[in-house]
XYZ file of C-alpha atoms in Angstrom:
622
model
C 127.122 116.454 79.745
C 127.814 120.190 81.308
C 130.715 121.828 80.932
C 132.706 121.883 83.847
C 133.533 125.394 83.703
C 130.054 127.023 83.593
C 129.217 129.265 85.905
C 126.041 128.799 88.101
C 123.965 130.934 86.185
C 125.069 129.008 82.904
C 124.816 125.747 84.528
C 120.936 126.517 84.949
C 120.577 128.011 81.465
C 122.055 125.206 80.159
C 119.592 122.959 81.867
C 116.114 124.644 80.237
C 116.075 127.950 78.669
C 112.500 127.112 78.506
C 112.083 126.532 82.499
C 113.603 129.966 83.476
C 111.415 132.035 80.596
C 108.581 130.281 82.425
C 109.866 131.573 85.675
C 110.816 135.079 84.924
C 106.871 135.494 83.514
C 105.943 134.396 86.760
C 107.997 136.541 88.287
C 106.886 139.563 86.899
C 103.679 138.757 87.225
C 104.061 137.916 91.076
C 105.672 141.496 91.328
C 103.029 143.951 89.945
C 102.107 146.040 92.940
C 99.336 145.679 95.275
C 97.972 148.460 97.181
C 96.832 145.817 99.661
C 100.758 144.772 100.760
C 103.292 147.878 101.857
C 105.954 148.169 99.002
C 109.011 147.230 101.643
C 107.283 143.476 102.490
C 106.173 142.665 98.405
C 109.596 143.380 97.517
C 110.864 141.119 100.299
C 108.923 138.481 99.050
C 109.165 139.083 95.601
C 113.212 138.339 96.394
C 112.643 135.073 98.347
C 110.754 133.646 95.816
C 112.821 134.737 93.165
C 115.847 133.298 95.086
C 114.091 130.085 95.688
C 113.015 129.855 91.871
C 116.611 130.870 91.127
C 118.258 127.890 93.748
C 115.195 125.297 92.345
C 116.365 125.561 88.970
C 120.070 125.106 90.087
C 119.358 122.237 91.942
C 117.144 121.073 88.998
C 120.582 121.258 86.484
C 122.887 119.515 88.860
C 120.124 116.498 89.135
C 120.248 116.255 85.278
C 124.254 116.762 85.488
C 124.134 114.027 87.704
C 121.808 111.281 85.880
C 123.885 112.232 82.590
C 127.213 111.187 84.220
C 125.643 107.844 85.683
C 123.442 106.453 83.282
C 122.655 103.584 85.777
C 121.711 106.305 88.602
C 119.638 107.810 86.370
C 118.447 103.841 84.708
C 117.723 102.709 88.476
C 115.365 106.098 88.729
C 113.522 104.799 85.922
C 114.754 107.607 83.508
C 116.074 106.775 79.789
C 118.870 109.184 80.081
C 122.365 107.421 78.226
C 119.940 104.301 78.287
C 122.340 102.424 75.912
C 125.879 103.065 78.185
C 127.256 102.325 81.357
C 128.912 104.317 83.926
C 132.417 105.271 83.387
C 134.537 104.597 86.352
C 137.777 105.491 84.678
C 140.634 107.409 87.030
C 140.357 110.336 84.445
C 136.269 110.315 85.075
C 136.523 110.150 88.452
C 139.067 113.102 88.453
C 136.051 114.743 86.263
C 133.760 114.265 89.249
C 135.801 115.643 91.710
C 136.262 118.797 90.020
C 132.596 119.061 89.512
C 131.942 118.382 93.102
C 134.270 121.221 93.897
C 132.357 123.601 91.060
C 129.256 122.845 92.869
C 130.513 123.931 96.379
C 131.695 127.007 95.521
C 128.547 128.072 93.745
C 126.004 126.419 96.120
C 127.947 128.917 98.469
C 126.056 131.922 96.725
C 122.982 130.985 97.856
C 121.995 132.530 101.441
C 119.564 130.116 103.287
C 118.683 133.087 105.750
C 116.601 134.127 103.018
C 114.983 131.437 101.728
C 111.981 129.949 102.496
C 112.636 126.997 105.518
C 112.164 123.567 103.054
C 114.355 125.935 100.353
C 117.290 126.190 103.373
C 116.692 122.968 103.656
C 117.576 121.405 100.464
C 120.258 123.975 100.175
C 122.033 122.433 103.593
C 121.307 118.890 102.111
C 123.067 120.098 98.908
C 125.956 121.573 100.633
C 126.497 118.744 103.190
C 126.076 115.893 100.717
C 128.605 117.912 98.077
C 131.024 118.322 101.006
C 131.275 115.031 102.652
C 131.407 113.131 98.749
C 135.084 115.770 98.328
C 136.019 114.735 101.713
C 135.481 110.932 100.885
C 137.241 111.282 97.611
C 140.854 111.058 99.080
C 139.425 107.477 100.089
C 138.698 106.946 96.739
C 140.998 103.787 96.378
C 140.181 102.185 99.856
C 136.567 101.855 98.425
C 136.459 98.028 97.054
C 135.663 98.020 93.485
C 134.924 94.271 94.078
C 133.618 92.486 96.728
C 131.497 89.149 97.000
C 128.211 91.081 98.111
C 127.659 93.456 95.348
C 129.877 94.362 92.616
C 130.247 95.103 89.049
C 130.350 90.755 88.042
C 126.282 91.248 89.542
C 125.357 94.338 89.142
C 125.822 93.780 85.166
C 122.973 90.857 85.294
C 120.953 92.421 87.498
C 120.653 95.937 86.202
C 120.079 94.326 82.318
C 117.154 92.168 84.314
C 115.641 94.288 86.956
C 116.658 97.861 85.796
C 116.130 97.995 82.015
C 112.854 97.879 81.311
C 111.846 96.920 77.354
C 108.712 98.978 75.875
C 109.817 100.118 72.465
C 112.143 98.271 70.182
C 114.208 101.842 70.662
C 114.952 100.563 74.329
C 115.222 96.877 73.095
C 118.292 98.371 71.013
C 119.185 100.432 73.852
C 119.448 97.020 76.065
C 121.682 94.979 73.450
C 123.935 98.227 73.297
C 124.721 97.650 76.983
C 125.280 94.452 76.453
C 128.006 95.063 73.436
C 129.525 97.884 76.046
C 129.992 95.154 79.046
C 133.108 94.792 77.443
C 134.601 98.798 77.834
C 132.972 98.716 81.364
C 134.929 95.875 82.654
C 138.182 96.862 81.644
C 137.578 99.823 83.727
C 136.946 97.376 86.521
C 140.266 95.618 86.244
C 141.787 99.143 85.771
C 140.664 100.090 89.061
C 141.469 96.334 90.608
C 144.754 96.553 89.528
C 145.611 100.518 90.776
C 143.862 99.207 94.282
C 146.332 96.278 94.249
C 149.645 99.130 93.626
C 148.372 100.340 96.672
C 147.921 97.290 98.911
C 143.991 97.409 98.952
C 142.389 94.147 97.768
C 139.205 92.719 99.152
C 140.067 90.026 101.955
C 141.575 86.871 100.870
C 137.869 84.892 101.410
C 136.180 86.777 99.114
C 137.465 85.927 95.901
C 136.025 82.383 95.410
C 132.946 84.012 96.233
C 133.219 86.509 93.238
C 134.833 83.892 91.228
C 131.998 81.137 91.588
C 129.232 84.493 90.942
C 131.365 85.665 87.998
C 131.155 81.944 86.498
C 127.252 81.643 86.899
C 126.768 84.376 84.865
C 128.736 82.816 81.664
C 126.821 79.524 82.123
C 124.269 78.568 79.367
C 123.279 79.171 76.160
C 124.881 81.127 73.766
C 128.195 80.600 75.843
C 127.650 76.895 75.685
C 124.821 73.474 74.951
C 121.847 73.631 77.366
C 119.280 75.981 78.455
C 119.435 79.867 78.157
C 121.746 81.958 80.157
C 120.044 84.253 82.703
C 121.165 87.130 80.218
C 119.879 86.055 77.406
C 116.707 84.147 79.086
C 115.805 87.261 80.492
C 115.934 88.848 76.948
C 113.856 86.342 75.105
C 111.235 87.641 77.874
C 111.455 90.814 76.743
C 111.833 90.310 72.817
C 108.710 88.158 73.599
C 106.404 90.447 75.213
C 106.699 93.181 72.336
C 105.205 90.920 70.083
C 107.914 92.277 66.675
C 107.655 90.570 63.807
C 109.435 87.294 63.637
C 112.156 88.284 60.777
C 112.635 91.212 63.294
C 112.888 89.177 66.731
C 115.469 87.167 64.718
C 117.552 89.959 63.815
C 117.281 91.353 67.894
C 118.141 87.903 68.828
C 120.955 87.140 66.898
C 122.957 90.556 67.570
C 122.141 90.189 71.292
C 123.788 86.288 71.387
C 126.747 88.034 69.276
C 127.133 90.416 72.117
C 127.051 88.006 74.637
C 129.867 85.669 72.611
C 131.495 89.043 71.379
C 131.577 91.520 74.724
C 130.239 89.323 77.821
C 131.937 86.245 77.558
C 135.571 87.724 76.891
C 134.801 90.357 79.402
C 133.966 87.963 81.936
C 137.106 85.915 81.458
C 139.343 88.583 81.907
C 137.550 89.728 85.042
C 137.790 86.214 86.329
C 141.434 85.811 85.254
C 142.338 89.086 87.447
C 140.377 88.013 90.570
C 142.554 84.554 90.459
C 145.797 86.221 90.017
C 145.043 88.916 92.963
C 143.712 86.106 94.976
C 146.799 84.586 95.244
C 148.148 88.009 96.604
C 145.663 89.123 98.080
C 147.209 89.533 101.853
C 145.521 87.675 104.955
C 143.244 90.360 107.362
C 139.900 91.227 107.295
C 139.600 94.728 108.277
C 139.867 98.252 106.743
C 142.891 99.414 109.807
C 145.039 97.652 107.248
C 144.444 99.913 104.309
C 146.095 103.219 103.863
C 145.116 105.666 106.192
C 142.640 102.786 107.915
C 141.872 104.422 110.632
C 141.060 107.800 108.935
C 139.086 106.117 106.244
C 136.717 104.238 108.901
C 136.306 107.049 110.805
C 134.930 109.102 107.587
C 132.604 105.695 107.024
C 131.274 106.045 110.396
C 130.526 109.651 110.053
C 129.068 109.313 106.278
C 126.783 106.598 107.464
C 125.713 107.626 110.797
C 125.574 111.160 110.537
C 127.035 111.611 113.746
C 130.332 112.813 114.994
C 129.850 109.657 116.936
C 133.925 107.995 116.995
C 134.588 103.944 117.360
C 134.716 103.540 120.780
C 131.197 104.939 121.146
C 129.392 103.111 118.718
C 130.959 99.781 120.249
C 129.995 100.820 124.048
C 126.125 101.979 122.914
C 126.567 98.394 120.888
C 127.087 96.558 123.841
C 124.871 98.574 126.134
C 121.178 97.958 123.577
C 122.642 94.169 123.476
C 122.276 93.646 127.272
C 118.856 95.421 127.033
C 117.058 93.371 124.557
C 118.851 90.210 125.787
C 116.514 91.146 128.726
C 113.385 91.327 126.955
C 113.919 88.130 125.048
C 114.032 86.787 128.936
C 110.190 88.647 129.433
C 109.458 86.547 126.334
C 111.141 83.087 127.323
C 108.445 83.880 130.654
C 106.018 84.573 128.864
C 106.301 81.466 126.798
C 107.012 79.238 130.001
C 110.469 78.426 128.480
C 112.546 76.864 131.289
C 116.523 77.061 130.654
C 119.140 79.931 129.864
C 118.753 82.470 126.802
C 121.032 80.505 124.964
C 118.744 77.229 125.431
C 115.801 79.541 123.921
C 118.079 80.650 121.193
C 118.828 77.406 120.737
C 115.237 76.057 120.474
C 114.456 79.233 118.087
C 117.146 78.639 116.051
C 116.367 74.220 115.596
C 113.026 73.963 116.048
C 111.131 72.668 112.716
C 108.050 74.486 113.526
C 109.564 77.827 113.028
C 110.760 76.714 109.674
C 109.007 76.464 105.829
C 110.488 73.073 104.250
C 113.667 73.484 102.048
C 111.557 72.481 98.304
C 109.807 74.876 96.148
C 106.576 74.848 98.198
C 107.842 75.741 101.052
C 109.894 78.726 99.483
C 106.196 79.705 97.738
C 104.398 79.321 101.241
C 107.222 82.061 102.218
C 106.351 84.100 99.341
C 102.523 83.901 99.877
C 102.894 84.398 103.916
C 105.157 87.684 103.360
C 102.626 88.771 100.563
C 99.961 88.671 103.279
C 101.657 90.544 106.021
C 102.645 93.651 103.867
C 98.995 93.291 102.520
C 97.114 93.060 106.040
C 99.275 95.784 107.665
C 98.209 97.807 104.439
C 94.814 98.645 105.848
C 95.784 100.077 109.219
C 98.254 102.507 107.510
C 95.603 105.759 107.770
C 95.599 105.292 110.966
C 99.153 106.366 111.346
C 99.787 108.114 108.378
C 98.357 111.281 106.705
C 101.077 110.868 103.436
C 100.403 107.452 101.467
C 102.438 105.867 98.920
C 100.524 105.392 95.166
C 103.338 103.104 94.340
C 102.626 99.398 94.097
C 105.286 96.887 96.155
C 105.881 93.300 95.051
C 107.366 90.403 96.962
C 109.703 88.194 95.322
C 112.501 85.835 95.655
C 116.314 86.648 95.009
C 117.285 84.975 91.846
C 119.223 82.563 92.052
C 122.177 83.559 90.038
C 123.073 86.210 93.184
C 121.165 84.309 96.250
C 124.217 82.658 97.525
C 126.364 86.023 97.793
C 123.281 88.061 98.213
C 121.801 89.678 101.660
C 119.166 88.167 103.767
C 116.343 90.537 102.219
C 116.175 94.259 100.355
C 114.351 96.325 98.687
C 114.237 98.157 95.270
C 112.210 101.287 95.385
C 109.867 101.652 92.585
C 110.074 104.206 89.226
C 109.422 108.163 89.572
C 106.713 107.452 86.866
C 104.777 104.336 88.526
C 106.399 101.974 86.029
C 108.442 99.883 88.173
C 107.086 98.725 91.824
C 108.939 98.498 94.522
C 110.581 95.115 95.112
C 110.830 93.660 98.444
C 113.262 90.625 98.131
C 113.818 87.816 100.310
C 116.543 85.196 99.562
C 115.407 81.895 100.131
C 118.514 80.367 99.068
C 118.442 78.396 102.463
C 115.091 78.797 103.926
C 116.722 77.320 107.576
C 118.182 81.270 107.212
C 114.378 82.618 106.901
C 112.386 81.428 110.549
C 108.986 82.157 110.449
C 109.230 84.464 113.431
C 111.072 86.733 111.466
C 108.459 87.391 108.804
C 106.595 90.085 110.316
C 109.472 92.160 111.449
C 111.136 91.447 107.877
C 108.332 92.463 105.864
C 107.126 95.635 107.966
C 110.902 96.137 107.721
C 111.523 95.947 103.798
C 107.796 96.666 103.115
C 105.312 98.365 104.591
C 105.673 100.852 106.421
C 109.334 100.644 106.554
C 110.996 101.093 103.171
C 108.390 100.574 100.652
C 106.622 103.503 102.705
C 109.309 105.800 102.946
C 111.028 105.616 99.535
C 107.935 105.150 97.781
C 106.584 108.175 99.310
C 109.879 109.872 98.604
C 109.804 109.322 94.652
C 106.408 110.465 94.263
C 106.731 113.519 96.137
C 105.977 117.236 94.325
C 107.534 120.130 96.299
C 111.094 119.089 96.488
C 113.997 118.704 94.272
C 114.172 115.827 92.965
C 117.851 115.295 93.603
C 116.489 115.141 97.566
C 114.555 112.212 96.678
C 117.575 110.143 95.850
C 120.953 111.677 97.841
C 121.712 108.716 100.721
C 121.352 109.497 104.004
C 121.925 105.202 105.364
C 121.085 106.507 108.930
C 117.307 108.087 108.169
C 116.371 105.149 105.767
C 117.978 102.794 107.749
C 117.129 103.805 111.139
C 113.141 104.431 109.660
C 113.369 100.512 108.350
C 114.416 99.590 112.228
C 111.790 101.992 113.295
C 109.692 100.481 110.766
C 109.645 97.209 112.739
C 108.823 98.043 116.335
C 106.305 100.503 114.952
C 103.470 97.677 114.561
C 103.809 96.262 117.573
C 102.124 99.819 118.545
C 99.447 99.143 115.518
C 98.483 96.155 117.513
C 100.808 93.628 115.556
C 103.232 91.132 116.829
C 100.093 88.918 118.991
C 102.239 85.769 118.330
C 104.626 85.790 121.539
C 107.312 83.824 119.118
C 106.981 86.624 116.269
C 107.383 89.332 118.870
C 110.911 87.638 119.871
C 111.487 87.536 116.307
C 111.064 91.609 116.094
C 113.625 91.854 118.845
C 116.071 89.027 117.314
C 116.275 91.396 114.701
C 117.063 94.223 116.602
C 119.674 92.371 118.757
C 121.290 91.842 115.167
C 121.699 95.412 114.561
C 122.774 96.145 118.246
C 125.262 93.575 117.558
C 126.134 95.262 114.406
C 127.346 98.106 116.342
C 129.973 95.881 118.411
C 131.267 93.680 115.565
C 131.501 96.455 112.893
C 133.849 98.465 115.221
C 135.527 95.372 116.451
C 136.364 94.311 112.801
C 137.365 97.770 111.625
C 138.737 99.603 114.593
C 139.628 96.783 117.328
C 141.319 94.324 114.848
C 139.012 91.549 115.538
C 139.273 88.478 113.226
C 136.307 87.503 110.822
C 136.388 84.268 113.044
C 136.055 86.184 116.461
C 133.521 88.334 114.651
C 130.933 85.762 113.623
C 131.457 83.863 117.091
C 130.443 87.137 118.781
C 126.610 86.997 116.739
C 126.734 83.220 117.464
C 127.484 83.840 121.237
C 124.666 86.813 121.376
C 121.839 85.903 118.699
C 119.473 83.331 118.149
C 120.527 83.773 114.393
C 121.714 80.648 112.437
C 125.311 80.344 111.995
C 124.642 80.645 107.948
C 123.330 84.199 109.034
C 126.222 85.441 111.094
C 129.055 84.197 108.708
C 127.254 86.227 105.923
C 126.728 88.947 107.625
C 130.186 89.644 108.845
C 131.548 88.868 105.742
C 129.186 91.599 104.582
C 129.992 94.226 107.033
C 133.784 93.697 106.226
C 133.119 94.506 102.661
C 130.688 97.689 103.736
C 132.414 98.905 106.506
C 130.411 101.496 108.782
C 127.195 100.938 106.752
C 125.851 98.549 109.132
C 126.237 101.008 112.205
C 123.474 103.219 110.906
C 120.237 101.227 111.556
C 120.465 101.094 115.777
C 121.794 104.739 115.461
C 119.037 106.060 113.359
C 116.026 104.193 114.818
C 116.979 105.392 118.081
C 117.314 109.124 116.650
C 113.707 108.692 115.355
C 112.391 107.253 118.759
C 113.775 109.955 120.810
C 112.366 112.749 118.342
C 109.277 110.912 118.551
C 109.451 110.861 122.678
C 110.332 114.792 122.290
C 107.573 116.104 120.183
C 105.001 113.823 122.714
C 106.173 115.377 125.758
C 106.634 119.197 124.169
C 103.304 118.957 122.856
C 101.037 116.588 124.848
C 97.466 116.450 123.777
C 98.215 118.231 120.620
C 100.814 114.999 119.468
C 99.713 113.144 116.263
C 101.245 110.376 115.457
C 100.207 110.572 111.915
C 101.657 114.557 111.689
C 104.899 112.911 113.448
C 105.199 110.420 110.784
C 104.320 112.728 107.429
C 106.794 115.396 108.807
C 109.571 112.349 109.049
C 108.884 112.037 105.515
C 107.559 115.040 103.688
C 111.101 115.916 103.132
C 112.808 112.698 101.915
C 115.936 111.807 103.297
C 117.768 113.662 105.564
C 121.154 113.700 108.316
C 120.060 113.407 111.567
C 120.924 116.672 112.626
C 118.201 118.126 109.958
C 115.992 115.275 111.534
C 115.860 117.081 114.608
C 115.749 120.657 112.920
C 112.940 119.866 111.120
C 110.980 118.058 114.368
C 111.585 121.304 116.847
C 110.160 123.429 113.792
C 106.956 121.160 113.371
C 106.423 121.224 117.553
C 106.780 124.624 117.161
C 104.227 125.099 114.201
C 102.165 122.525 116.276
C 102.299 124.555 119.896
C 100.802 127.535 117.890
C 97.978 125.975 116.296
């Protein structure tokens, strides 16, 4: 790790001696003069570029500051940095960060983005804003739910081990029973931090613990923890053990200190988690959400502002909520015409929502049909994608199901982006815990959604890019990825997509859910509303089964804000989109629309629109 008190210039050398030798050659020999360029403009340039190769190299350190102080950041970005640890989530650590952050602020401050080049001012203002809104969010620090049913340390444990660590040396085979002996340190942390939350009045609502509780449980089930088949753990590690073809004295050795690990770190560590979630669940007070924390109101104000990244306030997001609701509810009516439906929306919704012809049985075949049918979709849209885009993503993208140790708490469908280095593809998951939760009209939106082109296309395409820092391929902006996943779905109806009248109501179903999001986020967290009144609102307005509205409120209780940035950001793209067409008529190309979206990985919306004015510009003068 780098020391905290390094100055900026140290902070790089620290980083690679090696890397700034490299530059300073260049340098010098980029400033020999040229009788071709007047002395006053080659020194000009010979300082921008020296300043850019000066702030690259910074922003090159803090990346490797940052993957050494979360091995699983740097684990999920497919780098073997602290491979064989955890993160530490320890008060004292998290003090540690804080004081970094603040480090970093002042010395990204010495950096002058009027003379840079424009994507160097960029990532400096990325830098800068993402720095300063992660100090302002610390004083939250303890509203933040260390646990929660939908995705916390009791699954993130499993899932890392079997999705995360990948197994091609026996070095990394050690490196993977090593986490497995440290489960034990990591989750006292986590009761550390449960039990400084519960000091301060914040627990998790009173619903979510046998959630948690029955997740927690799964994962102890099995072999070595008890008679009968392999736990997911140590099924998952036979796989690997298996595919590196060792010896078999060796394998015997690997397998016997990873089932000690598991009896000697996992199992005790689990029980003590579990232990703590029953004793806080009892209490744990009634009241779902985050208004009754400290400084509530304050704290979901910051949400909305780190997730949209808007100044937009509460009552705003509800009103543009309920105003895209009434809009779409007409366009499902268009549909119900088109389909010679006779009735009220809620008799469509209704038929959508019953219907067995929308539906893939509830056995294995059915949930492989799903599989197969998705597979397709991302597949057949595949082909079209020159058409619209100039950047294309080398990355490969896989559909598969949610396992099942996670598919009852887990979301509807995700994604995983792939590896920097192509070893990992991207992951599009769909839970088919309950496949009455997964209508086949649904499937197109879903897939262009979590696939192609929605996130497969723009994180794949964000990893794999060259001329920016690679810290800007991974800071969060929930708004741009979000809002180009939403974007992501009515895009293809454009490509020609969406023929079936049924699938096209399924695209705007799944709209309506994240105009809906708007209203019952900010009812929840601003208005007071009930989890009750909150999942009879989506019942009331969506055609959505009611196993899909009860887990997604109970979702956007545990993430407040998040769920506000979809609507918010797709509509941010669209009306870029409608900007650049007017400003530049004839000249507009879709595909130079889309690859300047991109080029630049994620972004606030504010730089959004920065960087679209620049491109019509650029455009304009061609």
């Amino acid at each position: 790790m780098i020391p905290l008190n390094y100055s900026r210039r140290l902070l790089v050398m620290a980083f690679s001696s090696c890397i700034l030798l490299t530059a300073c050659t260049k340098s010098d020999q980029a400033s020999q003069p040229s009788t071709q360029v007047p002395a006053q403009q080659q020194a000009e340039a010979s300082s921008i570029k020296a300043q850019s190769q000066e702030l690259k190299d910074y922003l090159q350190a803090m990346d490797l500051e940052d993957m050494q102080r979360s091995p699983l950041f740097a684990s999920y970005r497919g780098e073997k940095i602290g491979y064989d640890k955890w993160d530490n989530i320890s008060e004292a650590y998290a003090n540690e960060t804080l004081a970094v952050w603040l480090r970093r602020l002042e010395e990204l401050k010495q950096f002058d983005a009027n003379t840079l080049a424009s994507n160097d001012a960029l990532s400096l203002k990325i830098a800068q804003l993402n720095t300063s809104r992660a100090i302002k969010g610390d004083k939250f620090r303890h509203n933040n739910y260390i646990m929660q049913q939908f995705r916390a340390w009791h699954t993130v444990v499993p899932s890392m081990l079997i999705n995360i660590h990948r197994v091609n040396s026996e070095q990394e085979l050690k490196d993977y029973i090593a986490r497995v002996q440290k489960v034990g340190v990591l989750f006292d942390q986590v009761v550390e931090q449960m039990r400084l939350r519960a000091k301060l009045g914040v627990f998790p609502p009173k619903w979510t613990y046998p959630q948690m509780l029955e997740a927690s449980k799964n994962v102890i089930v099995g072999a070595p923890f008890e008679k009968g088949d392999d736990s997911t753990i140590l099924k998952d590690f036979k796989n690997k053990l298996s595919a590196l073809s060792l010896d078999n004295s060796v394998s015997q050795k690997y397998l016997s200190e990873v089932e000690a690990a598991l009896l000697s770190s996992v199992k005790p560590a689990y029980e003590k988690l579990i232990k703590e979630l029953q004793l806080q669940q009892d209490i744990a007070p009634e009241g779902d959400g985050v208004w009754r924390l400290p400084n509530g109101k304050d704290y979901y104000n910051y949400l909305l502002q780190f997730y949209t990244t808007t100044d937009l306030n509460a009552e705003q997001v509800h009103q543009l909520g309920l105003d895209n609701v009434a809009r779409i509810h007409q366009e499902m009516r268009d549909i119900m015409t088109k389909v010679k439906f006779k009735g009220e929306l809620q008799d469509f919704f209704a038929f959508m929502r019953d219907d067995n012809q929308f539906y893939y049985p509830e056995t294995d075949d059915g949930r492989n049909a799903y599989l197969t049918e998705a597979t397709n979709l991302v597949d057949t849209i595949r082909k079209k994608l020159p058409e619209y885009f100039g950047i294309l993503p080398k990355a490969d993208m896989v559909v598969k199901r949610v396992e099942p140790f996670r598919e009852r708490s887990a979301g509807k469908a995700f994604y995983q982006a792939p590896s920097a280095d192509g070893s990992r593809a991207g992951i599009y998951y769909a839970n088919l815990f309950r496949m009455s939760s997964m209508p086949k009209y649904q499937m197109e939106a879903l897939a262009y959604h979590e696939g192609i082109p929605g996130h497969h296309m723009q994180r794949a395409i964000t990893v794999e890019l060259k001329d920016i820092p690679n810290f800007q391929k991974y800071v969060s902006f929930t708004a741009f990825t979000e809002g180009w996943g939403l974007y992501s779905e009515y895009l293809p109806k454009e490509m020609g997509f969406y023929q079936d009248p049924y699938s096209d109501f399924g695209r705007l179903a799944m709209e309506l859910w994240r105009a809906c999001r708007l209203v019952v986020d900010t009812g929840i967290h601003a208005k007071k509303w009930s989890r009750e009144e909150a999942i009879k609102y989506l019942q009331d307005n969506t055609p959505n089964p009611a196993e899909d509205t009860v887990k997604a409120i109970e979702r956007y209780i545990v993430y407040p804000g998040q769920a506000t940035a979809y609507l918010i950001g797709k509509i941010k793209i669209l009306e870029l989109r409608e900007h650049a067409k007017a400003e530049l008529g004839d000249k507009f190309d879709i595909r130079g629309f889309h690859d300047e979206v991109l080029k630049d990985g994620p972004v606030p919306l504010s730089l959004l629109e920065e960087k679209i004015d620049r491109w019509i510009e650029n455009e304009k003068k061609l």
